[in-house]
PDB file of C-alpha atoms in Angstrom:
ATOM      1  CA  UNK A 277       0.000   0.000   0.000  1.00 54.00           C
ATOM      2  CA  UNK A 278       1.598   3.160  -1.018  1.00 57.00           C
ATOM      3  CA  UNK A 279       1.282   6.373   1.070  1.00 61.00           C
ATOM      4  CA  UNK A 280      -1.540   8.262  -1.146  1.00 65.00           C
ATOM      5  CA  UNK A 281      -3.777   4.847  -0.874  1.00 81.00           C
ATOM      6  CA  UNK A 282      -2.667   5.075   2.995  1.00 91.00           C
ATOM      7  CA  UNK A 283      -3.916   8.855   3.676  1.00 94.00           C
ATOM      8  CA  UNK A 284      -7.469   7.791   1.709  1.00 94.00           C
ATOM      9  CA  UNK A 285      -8.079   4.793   3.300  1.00 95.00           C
ATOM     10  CA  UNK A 286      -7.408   6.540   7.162  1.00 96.00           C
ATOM     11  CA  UNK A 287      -9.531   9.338   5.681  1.00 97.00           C
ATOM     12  CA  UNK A 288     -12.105   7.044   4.293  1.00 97.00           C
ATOM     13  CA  UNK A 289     -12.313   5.675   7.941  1.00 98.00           C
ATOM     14  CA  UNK A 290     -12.583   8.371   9.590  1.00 97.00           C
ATOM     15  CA  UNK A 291     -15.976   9.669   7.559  1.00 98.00           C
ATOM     16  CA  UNK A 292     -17.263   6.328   7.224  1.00 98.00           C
ATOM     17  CA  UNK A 293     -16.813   5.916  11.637  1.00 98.00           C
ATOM     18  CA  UNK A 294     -18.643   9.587  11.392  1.00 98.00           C
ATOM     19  CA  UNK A 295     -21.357   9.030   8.938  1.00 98.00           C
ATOM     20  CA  UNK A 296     -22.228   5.410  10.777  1.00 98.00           C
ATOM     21  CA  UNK A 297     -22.658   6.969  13.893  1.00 98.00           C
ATOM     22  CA  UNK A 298     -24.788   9.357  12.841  1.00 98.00           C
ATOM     23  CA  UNK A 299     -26.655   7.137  10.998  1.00 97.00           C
ATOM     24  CA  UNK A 300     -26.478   4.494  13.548  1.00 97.00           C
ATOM     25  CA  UNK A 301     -27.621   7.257  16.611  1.00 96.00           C
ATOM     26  CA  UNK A 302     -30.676   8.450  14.489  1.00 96.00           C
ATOM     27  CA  UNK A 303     -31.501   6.348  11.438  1.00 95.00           C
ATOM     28  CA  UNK A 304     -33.248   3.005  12.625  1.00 92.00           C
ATOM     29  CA  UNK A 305     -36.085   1.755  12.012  1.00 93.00           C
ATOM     30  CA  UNK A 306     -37.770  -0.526  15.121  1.00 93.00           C
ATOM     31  CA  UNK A 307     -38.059  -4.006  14.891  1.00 92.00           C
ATOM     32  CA  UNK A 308     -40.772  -5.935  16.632  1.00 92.00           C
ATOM     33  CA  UNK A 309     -38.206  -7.284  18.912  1.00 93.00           C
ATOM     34  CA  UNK A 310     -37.045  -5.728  21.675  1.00 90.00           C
ATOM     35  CA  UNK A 311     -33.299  -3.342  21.354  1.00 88.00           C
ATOM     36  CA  UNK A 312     -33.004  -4.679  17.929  1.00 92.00           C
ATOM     37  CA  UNK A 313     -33.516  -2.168  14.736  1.00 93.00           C
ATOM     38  CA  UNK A 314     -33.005  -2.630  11.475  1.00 93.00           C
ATOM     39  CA  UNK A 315     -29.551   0.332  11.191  1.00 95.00           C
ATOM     40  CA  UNK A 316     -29.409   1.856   7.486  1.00 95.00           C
ATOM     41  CA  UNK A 317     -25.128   2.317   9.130  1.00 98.00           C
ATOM     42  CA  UNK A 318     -24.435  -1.182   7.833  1.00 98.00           C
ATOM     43  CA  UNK A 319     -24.986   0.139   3.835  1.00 97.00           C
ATOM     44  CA  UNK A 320     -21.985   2.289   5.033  1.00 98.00           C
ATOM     45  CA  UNK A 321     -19.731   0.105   6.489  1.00 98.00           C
ATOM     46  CA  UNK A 322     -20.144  -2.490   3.671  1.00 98.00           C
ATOM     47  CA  UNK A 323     -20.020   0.436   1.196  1.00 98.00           C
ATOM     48  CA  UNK A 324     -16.389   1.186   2.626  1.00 98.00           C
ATOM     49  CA  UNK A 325     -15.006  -2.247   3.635  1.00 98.00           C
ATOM     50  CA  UNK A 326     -15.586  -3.073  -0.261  1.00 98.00           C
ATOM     51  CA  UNK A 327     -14.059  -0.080  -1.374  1.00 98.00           C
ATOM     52  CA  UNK A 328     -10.986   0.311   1.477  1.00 98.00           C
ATOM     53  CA  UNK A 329     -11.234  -3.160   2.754  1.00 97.00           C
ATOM     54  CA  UNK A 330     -11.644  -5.354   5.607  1.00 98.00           C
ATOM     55  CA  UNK A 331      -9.159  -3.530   8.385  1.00 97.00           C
ATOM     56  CA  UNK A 332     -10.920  -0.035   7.123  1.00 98.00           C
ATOM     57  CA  UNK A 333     -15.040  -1.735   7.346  1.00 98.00           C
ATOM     58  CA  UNK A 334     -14.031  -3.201  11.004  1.00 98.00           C
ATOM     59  CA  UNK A 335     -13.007   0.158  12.513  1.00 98.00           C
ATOM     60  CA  UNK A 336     -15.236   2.088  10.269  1.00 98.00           C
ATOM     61  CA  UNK A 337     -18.331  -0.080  12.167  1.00 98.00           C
ATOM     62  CA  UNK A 338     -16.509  -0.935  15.602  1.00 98.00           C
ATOM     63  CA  UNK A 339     -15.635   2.853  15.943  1.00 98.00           C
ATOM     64  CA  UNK A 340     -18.891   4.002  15.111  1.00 98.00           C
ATOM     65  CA  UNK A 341     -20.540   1.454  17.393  1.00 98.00           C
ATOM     66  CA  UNK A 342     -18.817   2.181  19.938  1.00 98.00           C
ATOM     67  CA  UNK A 343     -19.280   5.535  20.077  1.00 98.00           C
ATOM     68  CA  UNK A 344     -22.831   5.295  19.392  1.00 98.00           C
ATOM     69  CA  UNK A 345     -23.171   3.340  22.954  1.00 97.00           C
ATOM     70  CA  UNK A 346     -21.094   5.849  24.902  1.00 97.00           C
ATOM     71  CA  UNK A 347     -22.601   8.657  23.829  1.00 97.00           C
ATOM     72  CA  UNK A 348     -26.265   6.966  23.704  1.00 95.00           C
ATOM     73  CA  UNK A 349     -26.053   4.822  27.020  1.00 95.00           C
ATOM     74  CA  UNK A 350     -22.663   5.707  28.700  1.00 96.00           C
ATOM     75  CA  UNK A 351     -20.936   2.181  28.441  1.00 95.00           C
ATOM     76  CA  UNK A 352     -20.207   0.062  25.475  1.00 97.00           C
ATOM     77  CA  UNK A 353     -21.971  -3.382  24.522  1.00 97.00           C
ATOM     78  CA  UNK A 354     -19.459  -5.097  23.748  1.00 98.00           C
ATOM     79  CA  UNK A 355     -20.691  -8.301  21.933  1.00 98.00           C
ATOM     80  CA  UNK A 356     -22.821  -6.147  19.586  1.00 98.00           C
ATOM     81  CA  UNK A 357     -20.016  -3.516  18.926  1.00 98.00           C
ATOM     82  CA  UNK A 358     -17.612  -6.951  18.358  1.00 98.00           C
ATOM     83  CA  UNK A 359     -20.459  -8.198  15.931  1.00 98.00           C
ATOM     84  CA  UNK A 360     -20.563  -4.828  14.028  1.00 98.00           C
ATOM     85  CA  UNK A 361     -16.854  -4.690  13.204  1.00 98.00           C
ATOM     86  CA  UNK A 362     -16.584  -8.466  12.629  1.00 98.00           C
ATOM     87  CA  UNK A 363     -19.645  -7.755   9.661  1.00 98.00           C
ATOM     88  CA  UNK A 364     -18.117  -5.465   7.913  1.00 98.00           C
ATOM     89  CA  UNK A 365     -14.502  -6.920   8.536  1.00 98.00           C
ATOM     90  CA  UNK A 366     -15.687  -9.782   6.745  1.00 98.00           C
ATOM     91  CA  UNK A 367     -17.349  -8.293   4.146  1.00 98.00           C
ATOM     92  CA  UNK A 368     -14.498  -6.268   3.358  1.00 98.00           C
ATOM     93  CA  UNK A 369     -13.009  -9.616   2.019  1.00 98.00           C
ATOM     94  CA  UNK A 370     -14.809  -8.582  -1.432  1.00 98.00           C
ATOM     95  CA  UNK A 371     -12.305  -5.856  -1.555  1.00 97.00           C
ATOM     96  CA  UNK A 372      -9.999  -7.337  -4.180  1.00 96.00           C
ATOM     97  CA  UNK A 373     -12.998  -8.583  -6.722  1.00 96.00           C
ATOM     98  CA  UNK A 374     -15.081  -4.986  -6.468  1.00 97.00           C
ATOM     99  CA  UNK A 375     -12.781  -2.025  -5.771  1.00 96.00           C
ATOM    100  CA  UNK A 376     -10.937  -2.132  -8.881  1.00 95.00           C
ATOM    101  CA  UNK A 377     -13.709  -2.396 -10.555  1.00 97.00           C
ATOM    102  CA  UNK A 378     -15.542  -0.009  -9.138  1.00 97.00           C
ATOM    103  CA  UNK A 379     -12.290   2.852  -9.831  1.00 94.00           C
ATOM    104  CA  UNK A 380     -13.131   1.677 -13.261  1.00 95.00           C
ATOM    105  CA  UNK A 381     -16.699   2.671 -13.152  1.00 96.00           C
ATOM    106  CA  UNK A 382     -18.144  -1.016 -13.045  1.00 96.00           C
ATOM    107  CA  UNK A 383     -20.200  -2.371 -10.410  1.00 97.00           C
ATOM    108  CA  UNK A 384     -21.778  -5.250 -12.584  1.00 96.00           C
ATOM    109  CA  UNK A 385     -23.223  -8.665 -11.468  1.00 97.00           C
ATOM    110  CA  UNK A 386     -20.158 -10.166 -10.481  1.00 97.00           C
ATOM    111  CA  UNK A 387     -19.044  -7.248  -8.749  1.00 98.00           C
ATOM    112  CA  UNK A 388     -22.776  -7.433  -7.126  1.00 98.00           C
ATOM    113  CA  UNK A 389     -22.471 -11.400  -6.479  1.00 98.00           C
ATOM    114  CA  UNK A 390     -18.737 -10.903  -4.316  1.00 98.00           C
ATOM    115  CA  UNK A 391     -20.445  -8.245  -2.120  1.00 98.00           C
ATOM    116  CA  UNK A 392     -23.660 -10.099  -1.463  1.00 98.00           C
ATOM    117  CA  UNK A 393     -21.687 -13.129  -0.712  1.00 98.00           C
ATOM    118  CA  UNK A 394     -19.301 -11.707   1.614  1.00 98.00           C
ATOM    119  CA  UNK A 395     -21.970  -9.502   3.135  1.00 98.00           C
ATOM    120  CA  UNK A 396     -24.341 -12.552   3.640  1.00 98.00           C
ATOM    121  CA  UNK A 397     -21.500 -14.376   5.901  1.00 98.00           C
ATOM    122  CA  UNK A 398     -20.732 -11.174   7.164  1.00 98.00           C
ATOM    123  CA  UNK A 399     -23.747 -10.789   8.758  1.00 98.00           C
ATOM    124  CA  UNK A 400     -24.390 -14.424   9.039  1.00 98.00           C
ATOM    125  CA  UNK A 401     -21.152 -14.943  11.216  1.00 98.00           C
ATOM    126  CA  UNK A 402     -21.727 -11.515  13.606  1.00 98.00           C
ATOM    127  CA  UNK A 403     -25.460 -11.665  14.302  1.00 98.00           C
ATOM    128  CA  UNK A 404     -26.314 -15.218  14.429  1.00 98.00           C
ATOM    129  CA  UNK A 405     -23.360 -16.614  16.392  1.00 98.00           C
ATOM    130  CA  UNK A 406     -20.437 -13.820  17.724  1.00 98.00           C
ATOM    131  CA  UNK A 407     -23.751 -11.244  19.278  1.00 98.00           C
ATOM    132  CA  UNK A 408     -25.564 -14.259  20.993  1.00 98.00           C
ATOM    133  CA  UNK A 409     -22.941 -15.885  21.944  1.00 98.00           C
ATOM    134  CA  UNK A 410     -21.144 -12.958  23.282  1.00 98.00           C
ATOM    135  CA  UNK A 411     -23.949 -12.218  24.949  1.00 98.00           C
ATOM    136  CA  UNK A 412     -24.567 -15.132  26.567  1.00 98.00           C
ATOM    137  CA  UNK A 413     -20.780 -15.354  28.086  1.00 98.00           C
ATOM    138  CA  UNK A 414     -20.160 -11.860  29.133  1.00 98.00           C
ATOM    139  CA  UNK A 415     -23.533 -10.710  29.914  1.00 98.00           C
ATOM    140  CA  UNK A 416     -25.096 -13.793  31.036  1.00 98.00           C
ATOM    141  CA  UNK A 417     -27.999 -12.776  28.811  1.00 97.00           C
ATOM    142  CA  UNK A 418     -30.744 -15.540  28.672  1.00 98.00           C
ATOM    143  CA  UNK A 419     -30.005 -17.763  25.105  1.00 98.00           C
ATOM    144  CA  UNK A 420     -33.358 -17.683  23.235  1.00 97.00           C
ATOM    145  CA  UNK A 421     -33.730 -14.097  24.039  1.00 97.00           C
ATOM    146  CA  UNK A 422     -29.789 -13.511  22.127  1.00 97.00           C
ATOM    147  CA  UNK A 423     -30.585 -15.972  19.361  1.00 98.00           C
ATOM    148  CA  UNK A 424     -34.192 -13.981  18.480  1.00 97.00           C
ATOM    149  CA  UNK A 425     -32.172 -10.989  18.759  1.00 97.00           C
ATOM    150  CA  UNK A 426     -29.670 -12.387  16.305  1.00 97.00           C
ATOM    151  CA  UNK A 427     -31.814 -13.219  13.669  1.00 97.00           C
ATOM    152  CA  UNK A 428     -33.379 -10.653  13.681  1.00 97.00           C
ATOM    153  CA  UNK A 429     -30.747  -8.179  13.488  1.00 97.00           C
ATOM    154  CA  UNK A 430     -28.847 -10.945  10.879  1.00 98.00           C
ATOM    155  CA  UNK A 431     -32.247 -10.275   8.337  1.00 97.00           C
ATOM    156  CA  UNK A 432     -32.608  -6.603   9.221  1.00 96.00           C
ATOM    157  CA  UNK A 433     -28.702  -5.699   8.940  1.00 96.00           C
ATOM    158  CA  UNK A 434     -27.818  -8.080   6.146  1.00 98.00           C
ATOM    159  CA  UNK A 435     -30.788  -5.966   3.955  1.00 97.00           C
ATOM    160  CA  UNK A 436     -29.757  -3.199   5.031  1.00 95.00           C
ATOM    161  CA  UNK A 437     -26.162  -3.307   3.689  1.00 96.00           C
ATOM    162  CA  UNK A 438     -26.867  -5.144   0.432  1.00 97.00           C
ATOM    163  CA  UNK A 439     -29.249  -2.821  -0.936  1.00 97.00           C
ATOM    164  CA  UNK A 440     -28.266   0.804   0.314  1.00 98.00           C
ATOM    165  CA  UNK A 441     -24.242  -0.581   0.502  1.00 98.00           C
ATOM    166  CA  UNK A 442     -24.819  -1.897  -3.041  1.00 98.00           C
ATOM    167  CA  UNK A 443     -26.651   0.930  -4.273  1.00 98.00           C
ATOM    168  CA  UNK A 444     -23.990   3.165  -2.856  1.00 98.00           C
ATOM    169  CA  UNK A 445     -21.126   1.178  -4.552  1.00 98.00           C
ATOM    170  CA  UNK A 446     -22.983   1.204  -8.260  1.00 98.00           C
ATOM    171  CA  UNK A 447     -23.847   4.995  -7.688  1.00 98.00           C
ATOM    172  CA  UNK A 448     -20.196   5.338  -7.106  1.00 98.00           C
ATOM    173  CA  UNK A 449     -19.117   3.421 -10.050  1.00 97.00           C
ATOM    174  CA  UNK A 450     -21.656   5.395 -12.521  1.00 96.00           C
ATOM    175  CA  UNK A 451     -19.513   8.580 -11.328  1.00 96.00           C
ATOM    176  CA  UNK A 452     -15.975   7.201 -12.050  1.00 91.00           C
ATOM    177  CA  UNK A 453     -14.833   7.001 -16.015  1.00 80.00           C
ATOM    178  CA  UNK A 454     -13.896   3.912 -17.220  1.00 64.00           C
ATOM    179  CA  UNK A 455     -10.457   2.997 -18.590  1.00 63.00           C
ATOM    180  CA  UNK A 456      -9.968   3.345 -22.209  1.00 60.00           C
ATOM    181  CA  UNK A 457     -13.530   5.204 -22.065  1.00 58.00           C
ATOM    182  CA  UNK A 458     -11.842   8.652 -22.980  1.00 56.00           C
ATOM    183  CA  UNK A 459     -10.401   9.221 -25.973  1.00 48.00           C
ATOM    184  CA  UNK A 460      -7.910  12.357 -27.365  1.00 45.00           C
ATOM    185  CA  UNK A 461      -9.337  14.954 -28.983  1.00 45.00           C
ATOM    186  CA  UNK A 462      -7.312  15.828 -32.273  1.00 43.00           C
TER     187      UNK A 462
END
């Protein structure tokens, strides 16, 4: 990683970790289970973990997290805040298949099928087994309440950052120029 693609992806985690906990603190929409919501911030973090990849997605969503509970309830949860970075860590792993092509201007099905993929385990991985599980060691939380919890925030968070995260990355690819699209004037 050179030094320019160093200074973008710090800055690209640093707005990402702001605009997730803003969107995080006040863009939710309730579930019908109880402290679970499906959070629009997960289009961001998978927006930026596919674009910067996985280290930049983890902070970008543990950050944000974590600032979201110490600002909103004045102590962290950890095995949510865990599950958070661990999503978009993992989805993040699409890096190498989408970025480039997204600098390129091309967020096509392939492009599509890596970040659904990754963001399907992503999700998959932190909401139905690290959050409950988590939960159920360091909070002593009781299991079928967790696993509910999980599944419901697996479904809610999972939609959430394929369609606004995937929107985002082919609205970002329609506004970069292809190579080999411009040609010389003579």
């Amino acid at each position: 990683m050179n030094s320019n693609s160093s200074t973008k992806t710090i800055v690209a985690t640093g707005l990402g970790a702001a605009l997730f906990l803003v969107l995080f603190m006040f863009v939710k929409i309730p579930s019908p289970v109880p402290e679970t919501n499906l959070q629009i911030a997960y289009g961001i973090s998978g927006f930026f973990a596919a674009l910067y990849g996985p280290l930049c997605g983890f902070l970008i969503a543990f950050i944000g997290h974590s600032l979201n509970d110490f600002i909103a309830f004045g102590a962290p949860w950890w095995s949510w805040i865990v599950a958070s970075g661990v999503s978009a860590l993992i989805t993040g792993f699409c890096f190498k298949k989408v970025a480039g092509s997204v600098e390129n201007g091309q967020f096509g099905s392939s492009e599509m099928k890596s970040f659904g993929l990754w963001t399907l385990l992503g999700q998959g991985i932190s909401w139905i087994l690290i959050a409950p599980v988590l939960d159920i060691v360091l909070y002593a939380e009781p299991a079928g309440k967790v696993f509910t919890q999980g599944g419901v925030a697996f479904v809610a968070d999972f939609l959430s950052a394929i369609i606004i995260g995937g929107l985002l990355l082919k609205l970002y690819a329609a506004s970069k120029v292809g190579k080999g699209t411009l040609s010389k004037n003579q």
